[in-house]
């Protein structure tokens, strides 16, 4: 533009208020229709200025569009990842809450009595199962529980060295007739049991089991101590907790009252009484002793590796303890010299001798 009043310009200078000092050596370069665009766009002064500035922006940053494209992709990936992590967190939190709520509902289901904690011999970190109790528990299971309940995942060979000798286990297996076949004619047949056979079930199928027990289905006991909350304590309390129903409690036919069973009404009759069997080792077969022994046996059925696992844990802790002492000694050996050293600085004499 023209310079305002009082502004003097030198020769070959022009006035532009946007230039520092106002005096600029470059003459005005852009006018309307100074060029003719190839695409037919009207070449006004402002259009030409906009276009040349855009070109100069590209000259300075030729990677401009690529950078923004990668930024868009990065934000998209981060957004999806953030959504996934948020969803995962919500699902994990919700799942944990649901599991906790279900567990609490199981603990508080109906009006089951609180189960007392028993002092089991195998509860400690390095405590093993009471194997005398395991052997007595096998006697209780064989003579009492096996009439209705199975341990269908236990083989006779697993009893060897734990409950029975090999000859005793072979004799026990041979007493059973096991379905086998087909033979050369295609027919099934029965044969005496072998050590490799699983213990037979008392009923051929669930329907027969329900029919024989008034509609109640006796569960398999192989993993029962792990399948019930507070396993051993719950089963012990259930076996020893039968009593007459309190006033106001009505039971259906073939039902019995046990306060430790959810709802109190249980289809299984009381199975254990004092002196219901006679132990081979002469132990008095009280009701509580029988319950303790059969629960210990079922604990072994569910975890036959129980003692071996704790033995390896003891060995591992022993080895790690020794290695820890060795590492401590080596640490002291290598670093004690550096930690106890004393550094003295003797400045050189200012006078030469």
PDB file of N, CA, C and O in Angstrom, residues 132-182:
ATOM      1  N   UNK A 132      -1.523 -95.045  57.543  1.00  0.00           N
ATOM      2  CA  UNK A 132      -2.310 -96.023  58.295  1.00  0.00           C
ATOM      3  C   UNK A 132      -3.792 -95.668  58.200  1.00  0.00           C
ATOM      4  O   UNK A 132      -4.648 -96.550  58.039  1.00  0.00           O
ATOM      5  N   UNK A 133      -4.081 -94.369  58.254  1.00  0.00           N
ATOM      6  CA  UNK A 133      -5.464 -93.911  58.103  1.00  0.00           C
ATOM      7  C   UNK A 133      -5.975 -94.164  56.686  1.00  0.00           C
ATOM      8  O   UNK A 133      -7.144 -94.506  56.483  1.00  0.00           O
ATOM      9  N   UNK A 134      -5.096 -94.003  55.676  1.00  0.00           N
ATOM     10  CA  UNK A 134      -5.488 -94.286  54.289  1.00  0.00           C
ATOM     11  C   UNK A 134      -5.885 -95.751  54.144  1.00  0.00           C
ATOM     12  O   UNK A 134      -6.902 -96.082  53.513  1.00  0.00           O
ATOM     13  N   UNK A 135      -5.093 -96.654  54.749  1.00  0.00           N
ATOM     14  CA  UNK A 135      -5.408 -98.085  54.645  1.00  0.00           C
ATOM     15  C   UNK A 135      -6.721 -98.410  55.352  1.00  0.00           C
ATOM     16  O   UNK A 135      -7.536 -99.199  54.845  1.00  0.00           O
ATOM     17  N   UNK A 136      -6.935 -97.809  56.528  1.00  0.00           N
ATOM     18  CA  UNK A 136      -8.208 -98.041  57.223  1.00  0.00           C
ATOM     19  C   UNK A 136      -9.366 -97.439  56.440  1.00  0.00           C
ATOM     20  O   UNK A 136     -10.467 -97.993  56.382  1.00  0.00           O
ATOM     21  N   UNK A 137      -9.112 -96.282  55.791  1.00  0.00           N
ATOM     22  CA  UNK A 137     -10.162 -95.657  54.983  1.00  0.00           C
ATOM     23  C   UNK A 137     -10.568 -96.514  53.807  1.00  0.00           C
ATOM     24  O   UNK A 137     -11.746 -96.528  53.409  1.00  0.00           O
ATOM     25  N   UNK A 138      -9.602 -97.252  53.231  1.00  0.00           N
ATOM     26  CA  UNK A 138      -9.933 -98.189  52.152  1.00  0.00           C
ATOM     27  C   UNK A 138     -10.875 -99.278  52.666  1.00  0.00           C
ATOM     28  O   UNK A 138     -11.817 -99.668  51.983  1.00  0.00           O
ATOM     29  N   UNK A 139     -10.650 -99.749  53.899  1.00  0.00           N
ATOM     30  CA  UNK A 139     -11.547-100.746  54.479  1.00  0.00           C
ATOM     31  C   UNK A 139     -12.954-100.185  54.652  1.00  0.00           C
ATOM     32  O   UNK A 139     -13.943-100.883  54.389  1.00  0.00           O
ATOM     33  N   UNK A 140     -13.050 -98.922  55.103  1.00  0.00           N
ATOM     34  CA  UNK A 140     -14.373 -98.305  55.267  1.00  0.00           C
ATOM     35  C   UNK A 140     -15.051 -98.158  53.914  1.00  0.00           C
ATOM     36  O   UNK A 140     -16.246 -98.480  53.763  1.00  0.00           O
ATOM     37  N   UNK A 141     -14.316 -97.674  52.928  1.00  0.00           N
ATOM     38  CA  UNK A 141     -14.927 -97.507  51.604  1.00  0.00           C
ATOM     39  C   UNK A 141     -15.394 -98.849  51.050  1.00  0.00           C
ATOM     40  O   UNK A 141     -16.521 -98.982  50.566  1.00  0.00           O
ATOM     41  N   UNK A 142     -14.536 -99.874  51.125  1.00  0.00           N
ATOM     42  CA  UNK A 142     -14.850-101.177  50.527  1.00  0.00           C
ATOM     43  C   UNK A 142     -16.067-101.812  51.191  1.00  0.00           C
ATOM     44  O   UNK A 142     -16.921-102.406  50.506  1.00  0.00           O
ATOM     45  N   UNK A 143     -16.185-101.672  52.518  1.00  0.00           N
ATOM     46  CA  UNK A 143     -17.238-102.368  53.248  1.00  0.00           C
ATOM     47  C   UNK A 143     -18.505-101.546  53.439  1.00  0.00           C
ATOM     48  O   UNK A 143     -19.558-102.124  53.733  1.00  0.00           O
ATOM     49  N   UNK A 144     -18.415-100.224  53.297  1.00  0.00           N
ATOM     50  CA  UNK A 144     -19.581 -99.372  53.555  1.00  0.00           C
ATOM     51  C   UNK A 144     -19.940 -98.536  52.324  1.00  0.00           C
ATOM     52  O   UNK A 144     -21.033 -98.669  51.763  1.00  0.00           O
ATOM     53  N   UNK A 145     -19.030 -97.711  51.879  1.00  0.00           N
ATOM     54  CA  UNK A 145     -19.355 -96.715  50.839  1.00  0.00           C
ATOM     55  C   UNK A 145     -19.533 -97.339  49.463  1.00  0.00           C
ATOM     56  O   UNK A 145     -20.327 -96.845  48.647  1.00  0.00           O
ATOM     57  N   UNK A 146     -18.797 -98.422  49.170  1.00  0.00           N
ATOM     58  CA  UNK A 146     -18.806 -98.995  47.822  1.00  0.00           C
ATOM     59  C   UNK A 146     -20.158 -99.573  47.441  1.00  0.00           C
ATOM     60  O   UNK A 146     -20.394 -99.860  46.260  1.00  0.00           O
ATOM     61  N   UNK A 147     -21.060 -99.750  48.419  1.00  0.00           N
ATOM     62  CA  UNK A 147     -22.387-100.264  48.092  1.00  0.00           C
ATOM     63  C   UNK A 147     -23.162 -99.285  47.224  1.00  0.00           C
ATOM     64  O   UNK A 147     -24.039 -99.700  46.446  1.00  0.00           O
ATOM     65  N   UNK A 148     -22.870 -97.979  47.329  1.00  0.00           N
ATOM     66  CA  UNK A 148     -23.608 -96.963  46.555  1.00  0.00           C
ATOM     67  C   UNK A 148     -22.697 -96.066  45.721  1.00  0.00           C
ATOM     68  O   UNK A 148     -23.098 -95.605  44.653  1.00  0.00           O
ATOM     69  N   UNK A 149     -21.498 -95.774  46.225  1.00  0.00           N
ATOM     70  CA  UNK A 149     -20.616 -94.801  45.575  1.00  0.00           C
ATOM     71  C   UNK A 149     -19.472 -95.503  44.851  1.00  0.00           C
ATOM     72  O   UNK A 149     -18.941 -96.505  45.325  1.00  0.00           O
ATOM     73  N   UNK A 150     -19.080 -94.917  43.725  1.00  0.00           N
ATOM     74  CA  UNK A 150     -17.957 -95.445  42.955  1.00  0.00           C
ATOM     75  C   UNK A 150     -16.722 -94.583  43.144  1.00  0.00           C
ATOM     76  O   UNK A 150     -16.806 -93.436  43.606  1.00  0.00           O
ATOM     77  N   UNK A 151     -15.566 -95.180  42.813  1.00  0.00           N
ATOM     78  CA  UNK A 151     -14.325 -94.409  42.602  1.00  0.00           C
ATOM     79  C   UNK A 151     -13.817 -94.868  41.240  1.00  0.00           C
ATOM     80  O   UNK A 151     -12.784 -95.535  41.128  1.00  0.00           O
ATOM     81  N   UNK A 152     -14.555 -94.506  40.204  1.00  0.00           N
ATOM     82  CA  UNK A 152     -14.374 -95.105  38.881  1.00  0.00           C
ATOM     83  C   UNK A 152     -13.090 -94.706  38.178  1.00  0.00           C
ATOM     84  O   UNK A 152     -12.757 -95.276  37.139  1.00  0.00           O
ATOM     85  N   UNK A 153     -12.349 -93.736  38.714  1.00  0.00           N
ATOM     86  CA  UNK A 153     -11.089 -93.336  38.084  1.00  0.00           C
ATOM     87  C   UNK A 153      -9.875 -93.904  38.818  1.00  0.00           C
ATOM     88  O   UNK A 153      -8.744 -93.499  38.553  1.00  0.00           O
ATOM     89  N   UNK A 154     -10.110 -94.829  39.727  1.00  0.00           N
ATOM     90  CA  UNK A 154      -9.030 -95.441  40.502  1.00  0.00           C
ATOM     91  C   UNK A 154      -8.843 -96.881  40.041  1.00  0.00           C
ATOM     92  O   UNK A 154      -9.802 -97.642  39.929  1.00  0.00           O
ATOM     93  N   UNK A 155      -7.599 -97.253  39.745  1.00  0.00           N
ATOM     94  CA  UNK A 155      -7.285 -98.618  39.310  1.00  0.00           C
ATOM     95  C   UNK A 155      -6.715 -99.419  40.472  1.00  0.00           C
ATOM     96  O   UNK A 155      -6.156 -98.855  41.428  1.00  0.00           O
ATOM     97  N   UNK A 156      -6.842-100.742  40.389  1.00  0.00           N
ATOM     98  CA  UNK A 156      -6.332-101.599  41.454  1.00  0.00           C
ATOM     99  C   UNK A 156      -4.823-101.447  41.624  1.00  0.00           C
ATOM    100  O   UNK A 156      -4.304-101.558  42.737  1.00  0.00           O
ATOM    101  N   UNK A 157      -4.109-101.219  40.533  1.00  0.00           N
ATOM    102  CA  UNK A 157      -2.651-101.112  40.631  1.00  0.00           C
ATOM    103  C   UNK A 157      -2.229 -99.920  41.482  1.00  0.00           C
ATOM    104  O   UNK A 157      -1.145 -99.926  42.060  1.00  0.00           O
ATOM    105  N   UNK A 158      -3.081 -98.896  41.568  1.00  0.00           N
ATOM    106  CA  UNK A 158      -2.740 -97.727  42.379  1.00  0.00           C
ATOM    107  C   UNK A 158      -2.850 -98.004  43.865  1.00  0.00           C
ATOM    108  O   UNK A 158      -2.324 -97.241  44.678  1.00  0.00           O
ATOM    109  N   UNK A 159      -3.536 -99.081  44.233  1.00  0.00           N
ATOM    110  CA  UNK A 159      -3.654 -99.445  45.645  1.00  0.00           C
ATOM    111  C   UNK A 159      -2.416-100.161  46.158  1.00  0.00           C
ATOM    112  O   UNK A 159      -2.198-100.238  47.369  1.00  0.00           O
ATOM    113  N   UNK A 160      -1.594-100.663  45.226  1.00  0.00           N
ATOM    114  CA  UNK A 160      -0.404-101.426  45.612  1.00  0.00           C
ATOM    115  C   UNK A 160       0.601-100.508  46.309  1.00  0.00           C
ATOM    116  O   UNK A 160       0.954 -99.443  45.803  1.00  0.00           O
ATOM    117  N   UNK A 161       1.048-100.942  47.486  1.00  0.00           N
ATOM    118  CA  UNK A 161       2.036-100.161  48.226  1.00  0.00           C
ATOM    119  C   UNK A 161       1.438 -99.038  49.040  1.00  0.00           C
ATOM    120  O   UNK A 161       2.165 -98.365  49.777  1.00  0.00           O
ATOM    121  N   UNK A 162       0.142 -98.803  48.903  1.00  0.00           N
ATOM    122  CA  UNK A 162      -0.516 -97.742  49.672  1.00  0.00           C
ATOM    123  C   UNK A 162      -1.545 -98.345  50.620  1.00  0.00           C
ATOM    124  O   UNK A 162      -1.486 -98.146  51.837  1.00  0.00           O
ATOM    125  N   UNK A 163      -2.482 -99.086  50.049  1.00  0.00           N
ATOM    126  CA  UNK A 163      -3.526 -99.722  50.853  1.00  0.00           C
ATOM    127  C   UNK A 163      -3.354-101.233  50.937  1.00  0.00           C
ATOM    128  O   UNK A 163      -3.779-101.855  51.910  1.00  0.00           O
ATOM    129  N   UNK A 164      -2.777-101.816  49.880  1.00  0.00           N
ATOM    130  CA  UNK A 164      -2.672-103.262  49.788  1.00  0.00           C
ATOM    131  C   UNK A 164      -1.288-103.655  49.273  1.00  0.00           C
ATOM    132  O   UNK A 164      -0.609-102.854  48.631  1.00  0.00           O
ATOM    133  N   UNK A 165      -0.922-104.906  49.558  1.00  0.00           N
ATOM    134  CA  UNK A 165       0.259-105.451  48.891  1.00  0.00           C
ATOM    135  C   UNK A 165      -0.142-105.864  47.479  1.00  0.00           C
ATOM    136  O   UNK A 165      -1.329-105.893  47.133  1.00  0.00           O
ATOM    137  N   UNK A 166       0.840-106.198  46.660  1.00  0.00           N
ATOM    138  CA  UNK A 166       0.519-106.581  45.286  1.00  0.00           C
ATOM    139  C   UNK A 166      -0.357-107.832  45.236  1.00  0.00           C
ATOM    140  O   UNK A 166      -1.321-107.892  44.456  1.00  0.00           O
ATOM    141  N   UNK A 167      -0.044-108.812  46.078  1.00  0.00           N
ATOM    142  CA  UNK A 167      -0.855-110.034  46.091  1.00  0.00           C
ATOM    143  C   UNK A 167      -2.278-109.745  46.564  1.00  0.00           C
ATOM    144  O   UNK A 167      -3.245-110.295  46.016  1.00  0.00           O
ATOM    145  N   UNK A 168      -2.411-108.894  47.575  1.00  0.00           N
ATOM    146  CA  UNK A 168      -3.752-108.550  48.062  1.00  0.00           C
ATOM    147  C   UNK A 168      -4.544-107.809  46.991  1.00  0.00           C
ATOM    148  O   UNK A 168      -5.747-108.048  46.805  1.00  0.00           O
ATOM    149  N   UNK A 169      -3.875-106.889  46.271  1.00  0.00           N
ATOM    150  CA  UNK A 169      -4.560-106.148  45.216  1.00  0.00           C
ATOM    151  C   UNK A 169      -4.995-107.079  44.084  1.00  0.00           C
ATOM    152  O   UNK A 169      -6.103-106.942  43.548  1.00  0.00           O
ATOM    153  N   UNK A 170      -4.132-108.058  43.734  1.00  0.00           N
ATOM    154  CA  UNK A 170      -4.502-109.016  42.698  1.00  0.00           C
ATOM    155  C   UNK A 170      -5.695-109.856  43.146  1.00  0.00           C
ATOM    156  O   UNK A 170      -6.610-110.149  42.346  1.00  0.00           O
ATOM    157  N   UNK A 171      -5.712-110.240  44.419  1.00  0.00           N
ATOM    158  CA  UNK A 171      -6.832-111.029  44.936  1.00  0.00           C
ATOM    159  C   UNK A 171      -8.126-110.211  44.939  1.00  0.00           C
ATOM    160  O   UNK A 171      -9.199-110.723  44.590  1.00  0.00           O
ATOM    161  N   UNK A 172      -8.020-108.935  45.336  1.00  0.00           N
ATOM    162  CA  UNK A 172      -9.201-108.061  45.327  1.00  0.00           C
ATOM    163  C   UNK A 172      -9.737-107.912  43.907  1.00  0.00           C
ATOM    164  O   UNK A 172     -10.949-107.988  43.667  1.00  0.00           O
ATOM    165  N   UNK A 173      -8.831-107.712  42.941  1.00  0.00           N
ATOM    166  CA  UNK A 173      -9.265-107.527  41.557  1.00  0.00           C
ATOM    167  C   UNK A 173      -9.893-108.805  41.011  1.00  0.00           C
ATOM    168  O   UNK A 173     -10.895-108.760  40.277  1.00  0.00           O
ATOM    169  N   UNK A 174      -9.320-109.956  41.371  1.00  0.00           N
ATOM    170  CA  UNK A 174      -9.814-111.223  40.822  1.00  0.00           C
ATOM    171  C   UNK A 174     -11.218-111.556  41.318  1.00  0.00           C
ATOM    172  O   UNK A 174     -11.928-112.354  40.698  1.00  0.00           O
ATOM    173  N   UNK A 175     -11.629-110.956  42.438  1.00  0.00           N
ATOM    174  CA  UNK A 175     -12.976-111.204  42.951  1.00  0.00           C
ATOM    175  C   UNK A 175     -14.055-110.557  42.084  1.00  0.00           C
ATOM    176  O   UNK A 175     -15.228-110.906  42.196  1.00  0.00           O
ATOM    177  N   UNK A 176     -13.661-109.601  41.241  1.00  0.00           N
ATOM    178  CA  UNK A 176     -14.624-108.886  40.400  1.00  0.00           C
ATOM    179  C   UNK A 176     -14.656-109.500  39.001  1.00  0.00           C
ATOM    180  O   UNK A 176     -13.627-109.912  38.476  1.00  0.00           O
ATOM    181  N   UNK A 177     -15.851-109.537  38.418  1.00  0.00           N
ATOM    182  CA  UNK A 177     -15.999-109.987  37.035  1.00  0.00           C
ATOM    183  C   UNK A 177     -16.134-108.748  36.152  1.00  0.00           C
ATOM    184  O   UNK A 177     -17.081-107.967  36.298  1.00  0.00           O
ATOM    185  N   UNK A 178     -15.184-108.572  35.255  1.00  0.00           N
ATOM    186  CA  UNK A 178     -15.083-107.375  34.433  1.00  0.00           C
ATOM    187  C   UNK A 178     -15.588-107.680  33.025  1.00  0.00           C
ATOM    188  O   UNK A 178     -15.223-108.703  32.429  1.00  0.00           O
ATOM    189  N   UNK A 179     -16.415-106.789  32.489  1.00  0.00           N
ATOM    190  CA  UNK A 179     -16.865-106.941  31.097  1.00  0.00           C
ATOM    191  C   UNK A 179     -15.689-106.718  30.161  1.00  0.00           C
ATOM    192  O   UNK A 179     -14.951-105.728  30.289  1.00  0.00           O
ATOM    193  N   UNK A 180     -15.528-107.628  29.199  1.00  0.00           N
ATOM    194  CA  UNK A 180     -14.419-107.528  28.253  1.00  0.00           C
ATOM    195  C   UNK A 180     -14.898-108.056  26.902  1.00  0.00           C
ATOM    196  O   UNK A 180     -15.997-108.577  26.777  1.00  0.00           O
ATOM    197  N   UNK A 181     -14.063-107.912  25.912  1.00  0.00           N
ATOM    198  CA  UNK A 181     -14.412-108.414  24.590  1.00  0.00           C
ATOM    199  C   UNK A 181     -14.306-107.324  23.543  1.00  0.00           C
ATOM    200  O   UNK A 181     -13.814-106.225  23.824  1.00  0.00           O
ATOM    201  N   UNK A 182     -14.762-107.611  22.347  1.00  0.00           N
ATOM    202  CA  UNK A 182     -15.402-108.881  21.960  1.00  0.00           C
ATOM    203  C   UNK A 182     -14.387-110.004  21.734  1.00  0.00           C
ATOM    204  O   UNK A 182     -13.226-109.752  21.480  1.00  0.00           O
TER     205      UNK A 182
END
